[in-house]
Amino acid sequence: MNKKSLLVILVLLSVTFFSGCTSSADNFSETAGNFERIENSGSEIRGNDSDVLYQISTIDALLQGVYDGVLPVAELETHGDFGIGTFDGLEGEMLALDGNYYQIKTDGIAYPVSGETTTPFATVTHFEADENFRLDEPANLTELEASIDLKLPSENLFYAVRVDGNFSSVKARSVPRQEKPYPKLADAVSSQSIFEFKNVSGTLVGFRTPEYVEGVNVPGYHLHFITADRSAGGHVLDLELKDGDVAFDITREFLTLRREVPFLDSHQAGRWGMKAVNFPTIYFFKF
Ligand SMILES: CC(=O)[C@@H](C)O
């Protein structure tokens, strides 16, 4: 075979090889399905805004005692009519339902929240039920969560969960405002107030987040409660459901809003070696 025909064959082989690579690369983007890594989500949100779970800060920051409010409720409520969290200084439990935001303080009373009140940690969304179902059998908290799990399409998604029901009992808590230097959450709850609601109707509001977000949010269920007359409630510790209506909203996009979260004051920052940090706008992949 002469050199010229060998060169022609090599060129043909290389063209075939590289075109094969290109098509496989194209295939990858196609086969990746909905996996779409967003380099920089910025402020615009792709897709349906109501399917986004917005979060301020992280649960680990809260556990470490990062309680200074960084976002006013007036801005937070533009991102959701449903959700949970807390307020500046860890003062009380936040519950947002049907567009109304409440602060449940250590007296157990659900107070309306003014827009300039700030939050150090909150998770909200515009709730649109993707599935509704009825529970007519009594269930404790573990059994209720297991019943909901059975209905979920995947353990890897984020869900907003709402349960309107009648309860034999609900055990809930609220934590008082903390003073600087802030204690860790595990220590702060030693001053919590616990409420025992008996034979009460009301609504559970919260989220189920995947195991893999441990540190960012609470893996599994995190629920708050408010009575049907919207007068009282708290962070759910335990419950006995008589019967109720469950709804969950699959939030296919998860976004932590960029905020400089001042990690404590210089004294505590020095003690724990933490500095003011920017939480990135983490835009998890779309499902
Ligand atoms: C954010 C929460 O639910 C804690 C403070 O009870």
JSON list of N, CA and C in Angstrom, two decimals, residues 94-148:
[
{"chain": "A", "resi": 94, "resn": "MET", "atom": "N", "xyz": [-41.02, 29.98, 62.77]},
{"chain": "A", "resi": 94, "resn": "MET", "atom": "CA", "xyz": [-41.73, 30.56, 61.62]},
{"chain": "A", "resi": 94, "resn": "MET", "atom": "C", "xyz": [-42.61, 29.51, 60.99]},
{"chain": "A", "resi": 95, "resn": "LEU", "atom": "N", "xyz": [-43.82, 29.94, 60.64]},
{"chain": "A", "resi": 95, "resn": "LEU", "atom": "CA", "xyz": [-44.72, 29.09, 59.86]},
{"chain": "A", "resi": 95, "resn": "LEU", "atom": "C", "xyz": [-45.43, 29.98, 58.85]},
{"chain": "A", "resi": 96, "resn": "ALA", "atom": "N", "xyz": [-45.33, 29.61, 57.58]},
{"chain": "A", "resi": 96, "resn": "ALA", "atom": "CA", "xyz": [-46.02, 30.35, 56.51]},
{"chain": "A", "resi": 96, "resn": "ALA", "atom": "C", "xyz": [-47.03, 29.41, 55.88]},
{"chain": "A", "resi": 97, "resn": "LEU", "atom": "N", "xyz": [-48.27, 29.86, 55.78]},
{"chain": "A", "resi": 97, "resn": "LEU", "atom": "CA", "xyz": [-49.35, 29.00, 55.26]},
{"chain": "A", "resi": 97, "resn": "LEU", "atom": "C", "xyz": [-50.36, 29.88, 54.54]},
{"chain": "A", "resi": 98, "resn": "ASP", "atom": "N", "xyz": [-50.65, 29.50, 53.31]},
{"chain": "A", "resi": 98, "resn": "ASP", "atom": "CA", "xyz": [-51.62, 30.26, 52.49]},
{"chain": "A", "resi": 98, "resn": "ASP", "atom": "C", "xyz": [-51.23, 31.74, 52.41]},
{"chain": "A", "resi": 99, "resn": "GLY", "atom": "N", "xyz": [-49.93, 31.99, 52.40]},
{"chain": "A", "resi": 99, "resn": "GLY", "atom": "CA", "xyz": [-49.44, 33.36, 52.22]},
{"chain": "A", "resi": 99, "resn": "GLY", "atom": "C", "xyz": [-49.35, 34.16, 53.50]},
{"chain": "A", "resi": 100, "resn": "ASN", "atom": "N", "xyz": [-49.77, 33.58, 54.63]},
{"chain": "A", "resi": 100, "resn": "ASN", "atom": "CA", "xyz": [-49.68, 34.28, 55.92]},
{"chain": "A", "resi": 100, "resn": "ASN", "atom": "C", "xyz": [-48.48, 33.76, 56.71]},
{"chain": "A", "resi": 101, "resn": "TYR", "atom": "N", "xyz": [-47.69, 34.70, 57.18]},
{"chain": "A", "resi": 101, "resn": "TYR", "atom": "CA", "xyz": [-46.50, 34.33, 57.97]},
{"chain": "A", "resi": 101, "resn": "TYR", "atom": "C", "xyz": [-46.78, 34.54, 59.46]},
{"chain": "A", "resi": 102, "resn": "TYR", "atom": "N", "xyz": [-46.40, 33.55, 60.26]},
{"chain": "A", "resi": 102, "resn": "TYR", "atom": "CA", "xyz": [-46.62, 33.61, 61.71]},
{"chain": "A", "resi": 102, "resn": "TYR", "atom": "C", "xyz": [-45.30, 33.40, 62.44]},
{"chain": "A", "resi": 103, "resn": "GLN", "atom": "N", "xyz": [-45.21, 34.06, 63.61]},
{"chain": "A", "resi": 103, "resn": "GLN", "atom": "CA", "xyz": [-44.09, 33.83, 64.53]},
{"chain": "A", "resi": 103, "resn": "GLN", "atom": "C", "xyz": [-44.67, 33.22, 65.80]},
{"chain": "A", "resi": 104, "resn": "ILE", "atom": "N", "xyz": [-44.34, 31.96, 66.05]},
{"chain": "A", "resi": 104, "resn": "ILE", "atom": "CA", "xyz": [-44.87, 31.27, 67.22]},
{"chain": "A", "resi": 104, "resn": "ILE", "atom": "C", "xyz": [-43.84, 31.40, 68.34]},
{"chain": "A", "resi": 105, "resn": "LYS", "atom": "N", "xyz": [-44.18, 32.20, 69.34]},
{"chain": "A", "resi": 105, "resn": "LYS", "atom": "CA", "xyz": [-43.20, 32.52, 70.39]},
{"chain": "A", "resi": 105, "resn": "LYS", "atom": "C", "xyz": [-43.30, 31.53, 71.55]},
{"chain": "A", "resi": 106, "resn": "THR", "atom": "N", "xyz": [-42.54, 31.77, 72.59]},
{"chain": "A", "resi": 106, "resn": "THR", "atom": "CA", "xyz": [-42.47, 30.78, 73.67]},
{"chain": "A", "resi": 106, "resn": "THR", "atom": "C", "xyz": [-43.74, 30.76, 74.52]},
{"chain": "A", "resi": 107, "resn": "ASP", "atom": "N", "xyz": [-44.68, 31.65, 74.23]},
{"chain": "A", "resi": 107, "resn": "ASP", "atom": "CA", "xyz": [-46.00, 31.53, 74.88]},
{"chain": "A", "resi": 107, "resn": "ASP", "atom": "C", "xyz": [-46.93, 30.63, 74.05]},
{"chain": "A", "resi": 108, "resn": "GLY", "atom": "N", "xyz": [-46.38, 30.14, 72.91]},
{"chain": "A", "resi": 108, "resn": "GLY", "atom": "CA", "xyz": [-47.15, 29.24, 72.06]},
{"chain": "A", "resi": 108, "resn": "GLY", "atom": "C", "xyz": [-48.10, 29.93, 71.12]},
{"chain": "A", "resi": 109, "resn": "ILE", "atom": "N", "xyz": [-48.16, 31.26, 71.23]},
{"chain": "A", "resi": 109, "resn": "ILE", "atom": "CA", "xyz": [-49.10, 32.03, 70.41]},
{"chain": "A", "resi": 109, "resn": "ILE", "atom": "C", "xyz": [-48.48, 32.35, 69.05]},
{"chain": "A", "resi": 110, "resn": "ALA", "atom": "N", "xyz": [-49.29, 32.25, 68.01]},
{"chain": "A", "resi": 110, "resn": "ALA", "atom": "CA", "xyz": [-48.86, 32.54, 66.64]},
{"chain": "A", "resi": 110, "resn": "ALA", "atom": "C", "xyz": [-49.17, 34.00, 66.34]},
{"chain": "A", "resi": 111, "resn": "TYR", "atom": "N", "xyz": [-48.10, 34.81, 66.26]},
{"chain": "A", "resi": 111, "resn": "TYR", "atom": "CA", "xyz": [-48.25, 36.24, 66.01]},
{"chain": "A", "resi": 111, "resn": "TYR", "atom": "C", "xyz": [-48.04, 36.53, 64.52]},
{"chain": "A", "resi": 112, "resn": "PRO", "atom": "N", "xyz": [-48.81, 37.47, 63.99]},
{"chain": "A", "resi": 112, "resn": "PRO", "atom": "CA", "xyz": [-48.51, 37.89, 62.60]},
{"chain": "A", "resi": 112, "resn": "PRO", "atom": "C", "xyz": [-47.14, 38.54, 62.54]},
{"chain": "A", "resi": 113, "resn": "VAL", "atom": "N", "xyz": [-46.50, 38.46, 61.38]},
{"chain": "A", "resi": 113, "resn": "VAL", "atom": "CA", "xyz": [-45.10, 38.91, 61.25]},
{"chain": "A", "resi": 113, "resn": "VAL", "atom": "C", "xyz": [-45.04, 40.16, 60.38]},
{"chain": "A", "resi": 114, "resn": "SER", "atom": "N", "xyz": [-44.30, 41.16, 60.85]},
{"chain": "A", "resi": 114, "resn": "SER", "atom": "CA", "xyz": [-44.15, 42.37, 60.00]},
{"chain": "A", "resi": 114, "resn": "SER", "atom": "C", "xyz": [-43.03, 42.12, 58.98]},
{"chain": "A", "resi": 115, "resn": "GLY", "atom": "N", "xyz": [-43.14, 42.81, 57.86]},
{"chain": "A", "resi": 115, "resn": "GLY", "atom": "CA", "xyz": [-42.23, 42.58, 56.73]},
{"chain": "A", "resi": 115, "resn": "GLY", "atom": "C", "xyz": [-40.77, 42.87, 57.01]},
{"chain": "A", "resi": 116, "resn": "GLU", "atom": "N", "xyz": [-40.50, 43.75, 58.00]},
{"chain": "A", "resi": 116, "resn": "GLU", "atom": "CA", "xyz": [-39.09, 44.08, 58.22]},
{"chain": "A", "resi": 116, "resn": "GLU", "atom": "C", "xyz": [-38.41, 43.11, 59.19]},
{"chain": "A", "resi": 117, "resn": "THR", "atom": "N", "xyz": [-39.23, 42.24, 59.77]},
{"chain": "A", "resi": 117, "resn": "THR", "atom": "CA", "xyz": [-38.61, 41.21, 60.62]},
{"chain": "A", "resi": 117, "resn": "THR", "atom": "C", "xyz": [-37.68, 40.36, 59.75]},
{"chain": "A", "resi": 118, "resn": "THR", "atom": "N", "xyz": [-36.52, 39.99, 60.29]},
{"chain": "A", "resi": 118, "resn": "THR", "atom": "CA", "xyz": [-35.55, 39.24, 59.47]},
{"chain": "A", "resi": 118, "resn": "THR", "atom": "C", "xyz": [-35.45, 37.78, 59.94]},
{"chain": "A", "resi": 119, "resn": "THR", "atom": "N", "xyz": [-34.93, 36.98, 59.03]},
{"chain": "A", "resi": 119, "resn": "THR", "atom": "CA", "xyz": [-34.75, 35.56, 59.32]},
{"chain": "A", "resi": 119, "resn": "THR", "atom": "C", "xyz": [-33.32, 35.13, 59.05]},
{"chain": "A", "resi": 120, "resn": "PRO", "atom": "N", "xyz": [-32.76, 34.27, 59.92]},
{"chain": "A", "resi": 120, "resn": "PRO", "atom": "CA", "xyz": [-31.43, 33.70, 59.66]},
{"chain": "A", "resi": 120, "resn": "PRO", "atom": "C", "xyz": [-31.50, 32.37, 58.92]},
{"chain": "A", "resi": 121, "resn": "PHE", "atom": "N", "xyz": [-32.71, 31.76, 58.98]},
{"chain": "A", "resi": 121, "resn": "PHE", "atom": "CA", "xyz": [-32.88, 30.44, 58.34]},
{"chain": "A", "resi": 121, "resn": "PHE", "atom": "C", "xyz": [-34.36, 30.26, 58.03]},
{"chain": "A", "resi": 122, "resn": "ALA", "atom": "N", "xyz": [-34.63, 29.95, 56.76]},
{"chain": "A", "resi": 122, "resn": "ALA", "atom": "CA", "xyz": [-36.03, 29.68, 56.38]},
{"chain": "A", "resi": 122, "resn": "ALA", "atom": "C", "xyz": [-36.02, 28.89, 55.08]},
{"chain": "A", "resi": 123, "resn": "THR", "atom": "N", "xyz": [-37.09, 28.12, 54.90]},
{"chain": "A", "resi": 123, "resn": "THR", "atom": "CA", "xyz": [-37.28, 27.35, 53.67]},
{"chain": "A", "resi": 123, "resn": "THR", "atom": "C", "xyz": [-38.71, 27.58, 53.23]},
{"chain": "A", "resi": 124, "resn": "VAL", "atom": "N", "xyz": [-38.88, 28.14, 52.02]},
{"chain": "A", "resi": 124, "resn": "VAL", "atom": "CA", "xyz": [-40.23, 28.47, 51.55]},
{"chain": "A", "resi": 124, "resn": "VAL", "atom": "C", "xyz": [-40.40, 28.09, 50.09]},
{"chain": "A", "resi": 125, "resn": "THR", "atom": "N", "xyz": [-41.66, 27.98, 49.68]},
{"chain": "A", "resi": 125, "resn": "THR", "atom": "CA", "xyz": [-42.00, 27.75, 48.27]},
{"chain": "A", "resi": 125, "resn": "THR", "atom": "C", "xyz": [-43.42, 28.23, 48.03]},
{"chain": "A", "resi": 126, "resn": "HIS", "atom": "N", "xyz": [-43.79, 28.36, 46.77]},
{"chain": "A", "resi": 126, "resn": "HIS", "atom": "CA", "xyz": [-45.19, 28.62, 46.41]},
{"chain": "A", "resi": 126, "resn": "HIS", "atom": "C", "xyz": [-45.86, 27.26, 46.31]},
{"chain": "A", "resi": 127, "resn": "PHE", "atom": "N", "xyz": [-46.70, 26.92, 47.29]},
{"chain": "A", "resi": 127, "resn": "PHE", "atom": "CA", "xyz": [-47.22, 25.56, 47.40]},
{"chain": "A", "resi": 127, "resn": "PHE", "atom": "C", "xyz": [-48.28, 25.29, 46.34]},
{"chain": "A", "resi": 128, "resn": "GLU", "atom": "N", "xyz": [-48.03, 24.28, 45.53]},
{"chain": "A", "resi": 128, "resn": "GLU", "atom": "CA", "xyz": [-49.02, 23.79, 44.55]},
{"chain": "A", "resi": 128, "resn": "GLU", "atom": "C", "xyz": [-49.00, 22.28, 44.66]},
{"chain": "A", "resi": 129, "resn": "ALA", "atom": "N", "xyz": [-50.08, 21.71, 45.22]},
{"chain": "A", "resi": 129, "resn": "ALA", "atom": "CA", "xyz": [-50.10, 20.26, 45.48]},
{"chain": "A", "resi": 129, "resn": "ALA", "atom": "C", "xyz": [-49.93, 19.48, 44.19]},
{"chain": "A", "resi": 130, "resn": "ASP", "atom": "N", "xyz": [-49.01, 18.51, 44.22]},
{"chain": "A", "resi": 130, "resn": "ASP", "atom": "CA", "xyz": [-48.88, 17.56, 43.11]},
{"chain": "A", "resi": 130, "resn": "ASP", "atom": "C", "xyz": [-49.66, 16.30, 43.40]},
{"chain": "A", "resi": 131, "resn": "GLU", "atom": "N", "xyz": [-49.91, 16.04, 44.68]},
{"chain": "A", "resi": 131, "resn": "GLU", "atom": "CA", "xyz": [-50.72, 14.87, 45.03]},
{"chain": "A", "resi": 131, "resn": "GLU", "atom": "C", "xyz": [-51.42, 15.13, 46.36]},
{"chain": "A", "resi": 132, "resn": "ASN", "atom": "N", "xyz": [-52.63, 14.64, 46.43]},
{"chain": "A", "resi": 132, "resn": "ASN", "atom": "CA", "xyz": [-53.42, 14.73, 47.68]},
{"chain": "A", "resi": 132, "resn": "ASN", "atom": "C", "xyz": [-53.91, 13.33, 48.03]},
{"chain": "A", "resi": 133, "resn": "PHE", "atom": "N", "xyz": [-53.94, 13.01, 49.31]},
{"chain": "A", "resi": 133, "resn": "PHE", "atom": "CA", "xyz": [-54.57, 11.74, 49.69]},
{"chain": "A", "resi": 133, "resn": "PHE", "atom": "C", "xyz": [-55.07, 11.85, 51.12]},
{"chain": "A", "resi": 134, "resn": "ARG", "atom": "N", "xyz": [-55.97, 10.95, 51.48]},
{"chain": "A", "resi": 134, "resn": "ARG", "atom": "CA", "xyz": [-56.66, 10.98, 52.77]},
{"chain": "A", "resi": 134, "resn": "ARG", "atom": "C", "xyz": [-56.10, 9.91, 53.69]},
{"chain": "A", "resi": 135, "resn": "LEU", "atom": "N", "xyz": [-55.92, 10.25, 54.95]},
{"chain": "A", "resi": 135, "resn": "LEU", "atom": "CA", "xyz": [-55.53, 9.26, 55.95]},
{"chain": "A", "resi": 135, "resn": "LEU", "atom": "C", "xyz": [-56.66, 9.15, 56.97]},
{"chain": "A", "resi": 136, "resn": "ASP", "atom": "N", "xyz": [-57.23, 7.95, 57.10]},
{"chain": "A", "resi": 136, "resn": "ASP", "atom": "CA", "xyz": [-58.34, 7.78, 58.05]},
{"chain": "A", "resi": 136, "resn": "ASP", "atom": "C", "xyz": [-57.97, 6.91, 59.23]},
{"chain": "A", "resi": 137, "resn": "GLU", "atom": "N", "xyz": [-56.72, 6.44, 59.23]},
{"chain": "A", "resi": 137, "resn": "GLU", "atom": "CA", "xyz": [-56.26, 5.61, 60.36]},
{"chain": "A", "resi": 137, "resn": "GLU", "atom": "C", "xyz": [-55.40, 6.44, 61.29]},
{"chain": "A", "resi": 138, "resn": "PRO", "atom": "N", "xyz": [-55.51, 6.25, 62.59]},
{"chain": "A", "resi": 138, "resn": "PRO", "atom": "CA", "xyz": [-54.61, 6.95, 63.51]},
{"chain": "A", "resi": 138, "resn": "PRO", "atom": "C", "xyz": [-53.15, 6.66, 63.21]},
{"chain": "A", "resi": 139, "resn": "ALA", "atom": "N", "xyz": [-52.32, 7.65, 63.42]},
{"chain": "A", "resi": 139, "resn": "ALA", "atom": "CA", "xyz": [-50.88, 7.49, 63.13]},
{"chain": "A", "resi": 139, "resn": "ALA", "atom": "C", "xyz": [-50.08, 8.40, 64.03]},
{"chain": "A", "resi": 140, "resn": "ASN", "atom": "N", "xyz": [-48.95, 7.86, 64.55]},
{"chain": "A", "resi": 140, "resn": "ASN", "atom": "CA", "xyz": [-48.01, 8.74, 65.24]},
{"chain": "A", "resi": 140, "resn": "ASN", "atom": "C", "xyz": [-47.12, 9.40, 64.20]},
{"chain": "A", "resi": 141, "resn": "LEU", "atom": "N", "xyz": [-46.14, 10.18, 64.63]},
{"chain": "A", "resi": 141, "resn": "LEU", "atom": "CA", "xyz": [-45.33, 10.95, 63.68]},
{"chain": "A", "resi": 141, "resn": "LEU", "atom": "C", "xyz": [-44.57, 10.02, 62.74]},
{"chain": "A", "resi": 142, "resn": "THR", "atom": "N", "xyz": [-43.99, 8.97, 63.29]},
{"chain": "A", "resi": 142, "resn": "THR", "atom": "CA", "xyz": [-43.22, 8.04, 62.45]},
{"chain": "A", "resi": 142, "resn": "THR", "atom": "C", "xyz": [-44.12, 7.37, 61.42]},
{"chain": "A", "resi": 143, "resn": "GLU", "atom": "N", "xyz": [-45.29, 6.94, 61.87]},
{"chain": "A", "resi": 143, "resn": "GLU", "atom": "CA", "xyz": [-46.23, 6.26, 60.96]},
{"chain": "A", "resi": 143, "resn": "GLU", "atom": "C", "xyz": [-46.75, 7.23, 59.90]},
{"chain": "A", "resi": 144, "resn": "LEU", "atom": "N", "xyz": [-46.98, 8.47, 60.30]},
{"chain": "A", "resi": 144, "resn": "LEU", "atom": "CA", "xyz": [-47.44, 9.48, 59.32]},
{"chain": "A", "resi": 144, "resn": "LEU", "atom": "C", "xyz": [-46.38, 9.68, 58.24]},
{"chain": "A", "resi": 145, "resn": "GLU", "atom": "N", "xyz": [-45.12, 9.84, 58.67]},
{"chain": "A", "resi": 145, "resn": "GLU", "atom": "CA", "xyz": [-44.04, 10.05, 57.71]},
{"chain": "A", "resi": 145, "resn": "GLU", "atom": "C", "xyz": [-43.90, 8.84, 56.78]},
{"chain": "A", "resi": 146, "resn": "ALA", "atom": "N", "xyz": [-44.05, 7.65, 57.35]},
{"chain": "A", "resi": 146, "resn": "ALA", "atom": "CA", "xyz": [-43.94, 6.43, 56.52]},
{"chain": "A", "resi": 146, "resn": "ALA", "atom": "C", "xyz": [-45.08, 6.37, 55.50]},
{"chain": "A", "resi": 147, "resn": "SER", "atom": "N", "xyz": [-46.27, 6.80, 55.91]},
{"chain": "A", "resi": 147, "resn": "SER", "atom": "CA", "xyz": [-47.41, 6.80, 54.97]},
{"chain": "A", "resi": 147, "resn": "SER", "atom": "C", "xyz": [-47.17, 7.76, 53.81]},
{"chain": "A", "resi": 148, "resn": "ILE", "atom": "N", "xyz": [-46.57, 8.89, 54.13]},
{"chain": "A", "resi": 148, "resn": "ILE", "atom": "CA", "xyz": [-46.28, 9.87, 53.06]},
{"chain": "A", "resi": 148, "resn": "ILE", "atom": "C", "xyz": [-45.16, 9.33, 52.16]}
]
